[in-house]
Coordinates of C-alpha atoms in Angstrom, one line a residue:
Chain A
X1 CA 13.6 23.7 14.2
X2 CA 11.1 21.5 15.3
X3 CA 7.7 20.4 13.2
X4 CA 4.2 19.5 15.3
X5 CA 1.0 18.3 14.3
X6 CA -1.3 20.4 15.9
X7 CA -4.7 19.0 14.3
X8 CA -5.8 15.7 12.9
X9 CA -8.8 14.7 12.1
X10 CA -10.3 11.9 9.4
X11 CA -13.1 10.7 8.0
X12 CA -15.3 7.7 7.9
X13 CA -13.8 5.0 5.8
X14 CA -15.7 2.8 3.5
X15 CA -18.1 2.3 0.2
X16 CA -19.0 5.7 1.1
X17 CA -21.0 6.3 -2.4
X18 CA -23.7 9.3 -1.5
X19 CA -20.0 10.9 -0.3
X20 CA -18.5 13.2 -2.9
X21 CA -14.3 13.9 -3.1
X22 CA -14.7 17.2 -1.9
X23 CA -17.1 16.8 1.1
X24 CA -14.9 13.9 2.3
X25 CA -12.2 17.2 1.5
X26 CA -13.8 19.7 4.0
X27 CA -14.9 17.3 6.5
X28 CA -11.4 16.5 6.9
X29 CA -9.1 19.9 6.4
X30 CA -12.1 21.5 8.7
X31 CA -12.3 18.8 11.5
X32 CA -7.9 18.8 11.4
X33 CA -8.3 22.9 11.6
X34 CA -10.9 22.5 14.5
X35 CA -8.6 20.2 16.6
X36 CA -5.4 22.1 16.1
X37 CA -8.4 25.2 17.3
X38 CA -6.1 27.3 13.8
X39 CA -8.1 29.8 12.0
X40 CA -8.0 28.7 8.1
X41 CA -6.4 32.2 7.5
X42 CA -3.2 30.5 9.5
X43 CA -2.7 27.9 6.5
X44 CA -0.3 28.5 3.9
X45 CA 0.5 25.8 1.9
X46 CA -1.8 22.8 0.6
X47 CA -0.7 19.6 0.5
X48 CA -2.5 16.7 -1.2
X49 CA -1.6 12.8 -0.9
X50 CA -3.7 11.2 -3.7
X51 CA -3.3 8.4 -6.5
X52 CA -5.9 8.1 -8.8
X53 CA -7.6 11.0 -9.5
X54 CA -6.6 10.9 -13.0
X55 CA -7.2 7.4 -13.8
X56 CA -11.0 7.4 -12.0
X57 CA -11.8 10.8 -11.3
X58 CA -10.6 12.3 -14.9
X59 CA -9.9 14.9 -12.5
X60 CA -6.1 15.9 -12.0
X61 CA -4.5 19.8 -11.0
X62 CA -5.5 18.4 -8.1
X63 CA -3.7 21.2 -5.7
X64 CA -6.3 24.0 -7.0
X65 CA -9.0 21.7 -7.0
X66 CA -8.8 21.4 -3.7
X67 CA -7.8 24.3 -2.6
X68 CA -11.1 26.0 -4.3
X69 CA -13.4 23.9 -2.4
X70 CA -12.0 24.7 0.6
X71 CA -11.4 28.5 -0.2
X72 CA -7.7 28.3 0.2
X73 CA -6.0 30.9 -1.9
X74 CA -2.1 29.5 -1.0
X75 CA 0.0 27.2 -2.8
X76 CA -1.6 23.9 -3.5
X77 CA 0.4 20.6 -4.8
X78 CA -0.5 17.1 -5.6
X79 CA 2.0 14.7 -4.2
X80 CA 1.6 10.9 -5.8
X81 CA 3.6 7.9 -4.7
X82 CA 0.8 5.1 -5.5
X83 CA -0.7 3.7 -2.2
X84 CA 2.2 5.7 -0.5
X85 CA 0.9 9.2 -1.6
X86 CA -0.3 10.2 2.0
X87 CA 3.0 10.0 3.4
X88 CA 4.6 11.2 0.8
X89 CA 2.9 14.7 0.5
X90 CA 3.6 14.6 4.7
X91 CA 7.6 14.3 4.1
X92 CA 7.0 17.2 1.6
X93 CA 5.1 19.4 4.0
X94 CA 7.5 18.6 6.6
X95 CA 10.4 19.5 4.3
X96 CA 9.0 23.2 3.7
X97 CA 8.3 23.9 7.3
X98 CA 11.6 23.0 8.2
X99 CA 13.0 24.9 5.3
X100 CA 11.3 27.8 6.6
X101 CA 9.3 28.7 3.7
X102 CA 6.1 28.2 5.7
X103 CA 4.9 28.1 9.4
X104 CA 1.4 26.3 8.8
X105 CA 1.0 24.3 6.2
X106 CA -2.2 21.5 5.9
X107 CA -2.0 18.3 4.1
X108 CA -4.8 16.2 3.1
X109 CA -4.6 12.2 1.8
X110 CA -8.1 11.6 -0.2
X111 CA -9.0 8.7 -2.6
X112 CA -12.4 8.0 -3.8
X113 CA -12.5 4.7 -5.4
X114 CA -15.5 3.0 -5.0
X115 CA -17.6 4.9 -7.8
X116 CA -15.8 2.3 -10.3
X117 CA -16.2 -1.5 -10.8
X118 CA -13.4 -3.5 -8.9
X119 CA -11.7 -4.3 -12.4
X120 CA -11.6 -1.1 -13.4
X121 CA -9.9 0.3 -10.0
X122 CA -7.1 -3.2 -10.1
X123 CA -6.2 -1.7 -13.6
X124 CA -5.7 1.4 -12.3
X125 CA -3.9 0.7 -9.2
X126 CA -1.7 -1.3 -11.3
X127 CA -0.6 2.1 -12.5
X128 CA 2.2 1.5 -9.9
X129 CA 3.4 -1.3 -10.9
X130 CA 5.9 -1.5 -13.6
X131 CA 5.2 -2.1 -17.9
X132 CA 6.2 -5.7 -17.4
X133 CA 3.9 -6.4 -14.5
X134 CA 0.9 -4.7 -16.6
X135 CA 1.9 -6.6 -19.7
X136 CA 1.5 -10.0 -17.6
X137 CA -1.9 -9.4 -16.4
X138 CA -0.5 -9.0 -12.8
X139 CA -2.3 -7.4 -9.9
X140 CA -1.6 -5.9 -6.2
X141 CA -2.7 -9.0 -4.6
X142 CA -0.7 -11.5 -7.4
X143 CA 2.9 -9.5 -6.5
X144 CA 2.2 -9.5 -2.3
X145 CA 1.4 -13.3 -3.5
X146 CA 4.3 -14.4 -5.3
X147 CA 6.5 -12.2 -2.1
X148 CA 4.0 -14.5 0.3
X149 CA 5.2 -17.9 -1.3
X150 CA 8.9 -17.0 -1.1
X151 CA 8.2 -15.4 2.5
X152 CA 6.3 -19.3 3.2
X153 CA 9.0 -21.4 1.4
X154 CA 12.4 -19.4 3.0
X155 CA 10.6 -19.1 6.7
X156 CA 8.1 -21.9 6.8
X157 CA 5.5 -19.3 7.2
X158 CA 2.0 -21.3 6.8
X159 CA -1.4 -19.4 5.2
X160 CA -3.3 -19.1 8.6
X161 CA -0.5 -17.7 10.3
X162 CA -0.9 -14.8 7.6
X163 CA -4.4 -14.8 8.3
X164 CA -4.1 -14.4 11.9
X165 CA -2.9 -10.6 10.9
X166 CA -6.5 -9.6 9.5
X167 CA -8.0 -11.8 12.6
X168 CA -6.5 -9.0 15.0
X169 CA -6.5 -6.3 12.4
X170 CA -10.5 -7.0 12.4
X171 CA -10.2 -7.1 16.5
X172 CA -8.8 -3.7 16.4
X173 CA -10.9 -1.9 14.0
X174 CA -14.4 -3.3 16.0
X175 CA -12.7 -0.5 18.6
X176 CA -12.6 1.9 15.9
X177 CA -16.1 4.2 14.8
X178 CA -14.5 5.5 11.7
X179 CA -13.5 1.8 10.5
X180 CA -14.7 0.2 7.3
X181 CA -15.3 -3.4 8.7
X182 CA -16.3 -3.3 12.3
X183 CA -16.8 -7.5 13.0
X184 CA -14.4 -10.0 14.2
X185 CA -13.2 -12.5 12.0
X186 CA -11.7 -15.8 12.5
X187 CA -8.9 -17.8 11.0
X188 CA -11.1 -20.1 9.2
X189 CA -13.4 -17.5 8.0
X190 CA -10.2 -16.2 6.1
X191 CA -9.1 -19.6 5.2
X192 CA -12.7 -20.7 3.6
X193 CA -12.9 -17.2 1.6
X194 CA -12.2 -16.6 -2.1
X195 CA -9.1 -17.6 -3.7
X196 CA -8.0 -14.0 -5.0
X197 CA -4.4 -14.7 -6.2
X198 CA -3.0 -17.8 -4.4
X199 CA -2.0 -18.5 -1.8
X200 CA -4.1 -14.9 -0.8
X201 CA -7.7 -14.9 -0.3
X202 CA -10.2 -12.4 -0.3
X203 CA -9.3 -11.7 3.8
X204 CA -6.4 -11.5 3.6
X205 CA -6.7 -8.8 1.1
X206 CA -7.6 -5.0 2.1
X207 CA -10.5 -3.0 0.5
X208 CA -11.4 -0.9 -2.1
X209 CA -12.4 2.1 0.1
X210 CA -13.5 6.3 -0.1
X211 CA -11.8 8.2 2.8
X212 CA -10.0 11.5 3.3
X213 CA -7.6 12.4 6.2
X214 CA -5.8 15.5 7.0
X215 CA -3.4 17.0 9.4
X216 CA -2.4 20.6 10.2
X217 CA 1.4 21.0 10.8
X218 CA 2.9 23.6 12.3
X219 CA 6.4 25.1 13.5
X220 CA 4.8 26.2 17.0
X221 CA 4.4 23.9 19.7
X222 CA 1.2 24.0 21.7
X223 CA -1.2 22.2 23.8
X224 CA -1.8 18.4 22.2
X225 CA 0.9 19.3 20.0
X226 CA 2.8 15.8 19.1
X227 CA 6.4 16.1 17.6
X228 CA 7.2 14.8 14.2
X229 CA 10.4 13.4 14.8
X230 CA 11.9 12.0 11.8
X231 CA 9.8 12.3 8.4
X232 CA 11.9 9.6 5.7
X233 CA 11.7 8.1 2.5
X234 CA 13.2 5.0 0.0
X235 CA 13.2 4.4 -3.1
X236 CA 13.4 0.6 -5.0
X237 CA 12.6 -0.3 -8.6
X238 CA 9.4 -0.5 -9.7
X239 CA 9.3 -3.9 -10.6
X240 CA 9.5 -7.1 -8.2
X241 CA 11.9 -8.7 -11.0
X242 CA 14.2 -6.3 -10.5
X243 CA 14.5 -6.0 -6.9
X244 CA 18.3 -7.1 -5.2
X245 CA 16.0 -9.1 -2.4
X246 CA 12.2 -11.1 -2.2
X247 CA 12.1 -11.7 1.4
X248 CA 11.9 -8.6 2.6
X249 CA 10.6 -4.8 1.4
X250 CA 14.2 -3.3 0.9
X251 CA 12.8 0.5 0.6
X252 CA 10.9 -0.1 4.2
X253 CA 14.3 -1.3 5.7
X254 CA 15.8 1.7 4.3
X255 CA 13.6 4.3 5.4
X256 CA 13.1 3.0 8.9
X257 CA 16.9 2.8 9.8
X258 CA 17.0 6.3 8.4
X259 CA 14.1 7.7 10.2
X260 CA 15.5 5.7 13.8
X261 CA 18.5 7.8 13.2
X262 CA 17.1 11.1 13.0
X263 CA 14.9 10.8 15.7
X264 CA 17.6 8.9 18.1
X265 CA 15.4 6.5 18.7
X266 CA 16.0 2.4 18.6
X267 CA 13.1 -0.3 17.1
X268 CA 12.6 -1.5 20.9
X269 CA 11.1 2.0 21.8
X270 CA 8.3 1.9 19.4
X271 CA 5.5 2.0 21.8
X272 CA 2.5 2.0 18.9
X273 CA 3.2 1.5 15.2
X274 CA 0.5 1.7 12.1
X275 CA 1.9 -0.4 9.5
X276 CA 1.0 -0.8 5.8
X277 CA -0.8 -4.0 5.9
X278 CA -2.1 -4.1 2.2
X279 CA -1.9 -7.4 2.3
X280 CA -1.5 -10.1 5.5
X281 CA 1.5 -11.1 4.4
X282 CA 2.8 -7.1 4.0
X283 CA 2.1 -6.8 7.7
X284 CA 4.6 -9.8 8.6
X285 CA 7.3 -8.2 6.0
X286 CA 6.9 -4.8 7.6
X287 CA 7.1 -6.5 11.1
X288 CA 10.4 -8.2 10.3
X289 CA 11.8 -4.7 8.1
X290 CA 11.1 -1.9 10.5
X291 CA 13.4 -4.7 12.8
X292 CA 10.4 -5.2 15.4
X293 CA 11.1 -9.2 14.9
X294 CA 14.0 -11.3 13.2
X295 CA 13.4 -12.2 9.9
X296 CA 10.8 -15.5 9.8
X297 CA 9.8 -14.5 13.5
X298 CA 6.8 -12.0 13.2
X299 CA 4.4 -14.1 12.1
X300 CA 4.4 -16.9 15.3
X301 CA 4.6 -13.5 16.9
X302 CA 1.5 -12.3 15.6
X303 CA -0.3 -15.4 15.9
X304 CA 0.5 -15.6 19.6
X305 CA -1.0 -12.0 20.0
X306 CA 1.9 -10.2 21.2
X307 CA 1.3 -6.9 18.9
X308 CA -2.6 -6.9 19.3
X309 CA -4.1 -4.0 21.8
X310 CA -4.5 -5.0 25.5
X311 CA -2.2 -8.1 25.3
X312 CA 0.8 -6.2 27.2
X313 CA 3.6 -7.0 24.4
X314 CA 6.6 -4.8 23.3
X315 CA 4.6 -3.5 20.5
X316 CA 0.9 -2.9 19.3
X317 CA 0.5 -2.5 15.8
X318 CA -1.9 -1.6 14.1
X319 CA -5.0 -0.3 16.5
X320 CA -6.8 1.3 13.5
X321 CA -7.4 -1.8 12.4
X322 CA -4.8 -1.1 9.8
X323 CA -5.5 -1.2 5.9
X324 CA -7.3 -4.5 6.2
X325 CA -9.9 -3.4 8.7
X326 CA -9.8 0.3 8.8
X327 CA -9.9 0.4 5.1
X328 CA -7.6 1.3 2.2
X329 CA -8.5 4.9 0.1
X330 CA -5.1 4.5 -0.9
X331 CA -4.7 8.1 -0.7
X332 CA -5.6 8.8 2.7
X333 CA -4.1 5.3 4.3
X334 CA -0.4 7.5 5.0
X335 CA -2.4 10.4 6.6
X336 CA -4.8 8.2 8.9
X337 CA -2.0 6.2 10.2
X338 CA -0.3 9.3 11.7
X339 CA -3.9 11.0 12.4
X340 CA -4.4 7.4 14.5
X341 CA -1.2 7.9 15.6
X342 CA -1.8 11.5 17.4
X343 CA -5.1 10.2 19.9
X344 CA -2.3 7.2 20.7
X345 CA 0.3 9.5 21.8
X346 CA -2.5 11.9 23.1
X347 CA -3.9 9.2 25.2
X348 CA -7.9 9.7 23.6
X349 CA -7.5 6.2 21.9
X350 CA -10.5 5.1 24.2
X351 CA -11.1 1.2 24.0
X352 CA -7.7 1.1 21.7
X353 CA -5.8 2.6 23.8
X354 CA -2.3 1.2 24.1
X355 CA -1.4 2.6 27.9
X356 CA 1.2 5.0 28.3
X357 CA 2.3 5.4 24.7
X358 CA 4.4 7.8 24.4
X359 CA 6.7 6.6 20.9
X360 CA 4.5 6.3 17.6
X361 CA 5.6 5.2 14.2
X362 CA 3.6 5.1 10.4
X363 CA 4.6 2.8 7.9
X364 CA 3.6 3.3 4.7
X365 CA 4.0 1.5 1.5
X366 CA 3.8 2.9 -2.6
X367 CA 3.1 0.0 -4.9
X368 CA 4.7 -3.4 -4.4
X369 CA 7.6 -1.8 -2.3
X370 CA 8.8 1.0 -5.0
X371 CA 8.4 3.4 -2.3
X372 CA 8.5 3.8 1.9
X373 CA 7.5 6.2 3.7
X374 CA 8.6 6.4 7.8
X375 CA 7.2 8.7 10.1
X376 CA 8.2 8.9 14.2
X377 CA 5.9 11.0 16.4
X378 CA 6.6 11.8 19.8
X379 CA 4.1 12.3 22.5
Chain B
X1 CA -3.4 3.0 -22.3
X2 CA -2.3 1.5 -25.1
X3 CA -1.2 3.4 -28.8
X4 CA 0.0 1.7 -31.6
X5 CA 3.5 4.0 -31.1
X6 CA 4.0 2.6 -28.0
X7 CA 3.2 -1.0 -28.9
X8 CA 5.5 -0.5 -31.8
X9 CA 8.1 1.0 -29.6
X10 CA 8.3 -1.8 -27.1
X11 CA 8.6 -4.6 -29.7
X12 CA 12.5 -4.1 -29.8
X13 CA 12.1 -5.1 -25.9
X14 CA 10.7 -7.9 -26.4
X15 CA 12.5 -9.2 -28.8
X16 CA 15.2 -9.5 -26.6
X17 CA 13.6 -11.4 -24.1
X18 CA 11.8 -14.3 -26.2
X19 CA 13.8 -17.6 -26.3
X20 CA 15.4 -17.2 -22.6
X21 CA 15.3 -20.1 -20.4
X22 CA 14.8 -20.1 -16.9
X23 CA 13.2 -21.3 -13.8
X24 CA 10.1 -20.0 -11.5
X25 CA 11.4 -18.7 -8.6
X26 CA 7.5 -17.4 -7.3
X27 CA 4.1 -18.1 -8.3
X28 CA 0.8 -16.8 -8.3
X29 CA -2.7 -17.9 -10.0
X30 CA -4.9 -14.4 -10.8
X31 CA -8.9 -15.0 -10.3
X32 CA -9.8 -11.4 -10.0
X33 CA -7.9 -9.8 -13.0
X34 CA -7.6 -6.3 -14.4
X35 CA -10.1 -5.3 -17.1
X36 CA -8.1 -5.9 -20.4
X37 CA -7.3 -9.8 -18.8
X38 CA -11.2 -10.6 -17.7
X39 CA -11.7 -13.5 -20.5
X40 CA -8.5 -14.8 -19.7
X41 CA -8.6 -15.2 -15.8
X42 CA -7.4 -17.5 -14.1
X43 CA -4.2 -17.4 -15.2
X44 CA -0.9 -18.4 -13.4
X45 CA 1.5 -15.4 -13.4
X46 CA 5.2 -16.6 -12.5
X47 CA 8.6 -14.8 -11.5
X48 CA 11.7 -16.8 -13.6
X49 CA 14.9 -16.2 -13.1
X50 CA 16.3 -16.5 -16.6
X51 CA 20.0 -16.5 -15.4
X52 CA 23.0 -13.9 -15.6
X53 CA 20.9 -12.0 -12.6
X54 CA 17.6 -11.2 -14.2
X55 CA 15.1 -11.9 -13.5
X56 CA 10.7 -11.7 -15.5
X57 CA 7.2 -11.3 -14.4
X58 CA 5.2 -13.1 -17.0
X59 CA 2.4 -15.5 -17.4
X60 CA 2.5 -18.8 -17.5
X61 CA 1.1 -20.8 -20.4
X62 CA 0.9 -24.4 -22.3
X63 CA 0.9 -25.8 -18.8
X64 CA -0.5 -28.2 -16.8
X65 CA -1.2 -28.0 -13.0
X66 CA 2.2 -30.1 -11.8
X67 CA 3.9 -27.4 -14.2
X68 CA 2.9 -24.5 -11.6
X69 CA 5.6 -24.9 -9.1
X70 CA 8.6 -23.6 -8.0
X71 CA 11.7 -24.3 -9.7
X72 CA 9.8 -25.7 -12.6
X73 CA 11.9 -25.2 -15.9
X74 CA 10.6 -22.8 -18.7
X75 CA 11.4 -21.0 -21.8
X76 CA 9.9 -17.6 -23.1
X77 CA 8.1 -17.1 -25.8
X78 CA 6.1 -14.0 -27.5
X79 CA 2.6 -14.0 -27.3
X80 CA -0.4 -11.9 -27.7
X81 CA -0.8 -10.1 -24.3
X82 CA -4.5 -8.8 -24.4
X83 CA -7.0 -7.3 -26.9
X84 CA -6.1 -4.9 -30.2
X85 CA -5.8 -1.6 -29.1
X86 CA -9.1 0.6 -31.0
X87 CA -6.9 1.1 -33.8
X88 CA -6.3 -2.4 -34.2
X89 CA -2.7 -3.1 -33.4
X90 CA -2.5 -6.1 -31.5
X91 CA -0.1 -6.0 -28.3
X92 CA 2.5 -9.0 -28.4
X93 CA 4.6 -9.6 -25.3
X94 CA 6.4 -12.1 -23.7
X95 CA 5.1 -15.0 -21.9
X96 CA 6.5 -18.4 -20.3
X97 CA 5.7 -22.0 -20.7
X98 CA 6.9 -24.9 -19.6
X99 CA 9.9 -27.6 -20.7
X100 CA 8.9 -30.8 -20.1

């Protein structure tokens, strides 16, 4: 049995505060069910990628929540994997349409986290980290920071080579209407910004953003249908401390190979990736993990343009503009990759375009590397 | 959130972690903290390798700048990590400074 996604559709991303949870629900669910042209009657499960309703919204049962606003009366289910939750709730929805429980399911990825003050949603975000890492007054950016230096010091990796992934990141989500930052940056604009947890600076950093996504899957194939070819998943500790390797996101090398394996595909025939660029320096370790590059040769690679849209190199990554420029509702981030993914494989990418794509793949990362989430569509 | 249960309950593990010596393997230095760390920030957080393969995420403290660097010598010590929870009981944890 094979699983499609028939719709996709997202949101705006971005400080999107006359915006509440569940209008950013049902403009998403409703656009996704107006491109896959389903009748809601059609869905039968619910599927919900989210973090931090709890924590921000007070708000969890998060299934039925959502499911009553959108006057769904099927099974509805929260899935949570920190800043990996979209993905996750994906593999889940895949698994029970290939189990056969279901033939139409929808899943939605939703955060809203720009009601809160920026301290408030680092605490909570740190909710994926691990006791010891709370207890130290560590944060996202301080644990992609401390990976950064060993990344700089094994590799020779330098700080405007890192920012040269939000430089094209930026370049690619100008092309993109539903982005949250729409202007080019340079490298010294991201060298001369705020020190945020050294050596990473506020641009090399992605927002705190409100966004929802959604995608309809189904077991029928028809017109703009794009094949889900391998849905995977790996699991690492929590902690960095505990982790077997620091140069590279063990769980993301894991998944990939997995996920190249079921759909008999290699690395090389990757024709458009979205990969989970929470951080600069997360985009270089995903580069060199999902095997695109040799380990301490993505970053020259990126500088020299050879994954940015329109350059002609083996890969273009990133032409949402990724999490940096696109926008992070770390909810939504696992969904919007793939729902990016479907116009690339579709061919409606418009100025983004990357021509004759016909081999996608989403990357998407829970936490400091705790959790990876592969996805490979076909066209 | 904190509870006084839980501070209690995790004073055994630090217990067993105060007095290791080690050396940083990674560093960081947090400006934009989480809330309960605001009148502490900035603060250098550190990864040591205290030996027989583990390894610690803590903060680094006592320290002057040359002391945040990789491979810089340390020993752990307990430490108040943030405020007293509302019922009072003051969270103690481990922390890192410097041998010189």
């Amino acid at each position: 049995m094979k699983v499609y996604v028939s719709g996709a559709a997202t949101t705006k991303f971005g400080e999107l505060w006359g915006v509440s949870p569940r209008h950013l629900a049902r403009q998403a669910v409703f656009g996704a069910l107006k491109d896959a042209d389903t009748s809601e009657s059609r869905v039968e499960a619910l599927f919900v990628g989210n973090m931090l309703s709890g924590m921000l919204g007070g708000q969890e049962h998060l299934g039925a929540f959502f499911a009553e606003e959108l006057g769904f009366t099927v099974p509805a289910f929260k899935v949570e994997g920190a800043c990996a939750s979209g993905g996750l709730a994906l593999h889940n929805a895949v698994n029970s349409l290939l189990s056969g429980q279901y033939e139409t399911v929808a899943v939605l990825g939703i955060e809203k986290m720009t009601d809160h003050k920026p301290e408030d949603v680092a605490t909570a975000l740190m909710g994926a980290g691990s006791e010891e890492e709370r207890g130290a007054g560590a944060t996202f950016p301080g644990l992609y920071a401390i990976l950064a230096r060993v990344h700089m010091k094994e590799f020779g990796t330098t700080e405007q080579e890192l920012a040269a992934v939000a430089v094209k990141n930026h370049y690619h989500a100008t092309l993109n209407p539903n982005a949250q930052f729409r202007n080019l940056l340079t490298v010294e604009q991201v060298m001369r910004s705020s020190r945020i947890a050294d050596p990473l600076k506020l641009l090399d950093c992605s927002p705190i953003s409100d966004g929802a996504s959604a995608v309809i899957l189904s077991t029928k194939k028809k017109k703009g249908s794009i094949e889900v070819a391998a849905s995977a998943v790996a699991t690492d500790t929590l902690g960095l401390a505990q982790r077997k390797s620091l140069t590279e996101i063990t769980a993301t090398r894991v998944a990939s190979q997995k996920a190249y394996g079921i759909a008999g595909v290699a690395a090389g025939d990757i024709d458009v990736a979205e990969v989970h660029d929470c951080f600069t320096i997360a985009e270089v370790l995903a580069m060199e993990d999902l095997t695109f590059f040799e380990k301490g040769e993505a970053a020259g690679a990126i500088v020299r343009g050879e994954t940015t849209v329109g350059k002609k190199g083996k890969i273009v990554v990133n032409t949402s503009g990724g999490l940096k420029g696109c926008g992070h509702p770390v909810g939504a981030t696992g969904i919007k990759q793939v729902v990016e993914l479907v116009d690339q494989l579709r061919g409606v990418g418009g100025e983004r375009q990357v021509p004759h794509a016909k081999i996608g793949l989403a990357h998407n990362v829970g936490g400091s590397g705790a959790t990876a989430v592969i996805h490979i569509l076909k066209g | 959130m904190q509870s006084p249960v839980k501070i209690w309950r995790n004073q055994k593990n630090v217990a067993k972690l105060v007095g290791k010596t080690g050396t940083i393997l990674s560093w960081t230095v947090v400006r934009v903290p989480p809330g309960d760390f605001t009148d502490q920030a900035p603060y250098p957080v550190v990864l040591v390798d205290v030996g027989e393969g583990k390894r610690v995420t803590c903060q680094l403290v006592d320290y002057d700048e040359r002391h945040v660097a990789v491979g810089q010598k340390v020993v752990t010590i307990i430490r108040r990590v943030t405020h007293p929870d509302p019922d009072g009981v003051i969270p103690y944890g481990i922390k890192a400074k410097p041998i010189v």
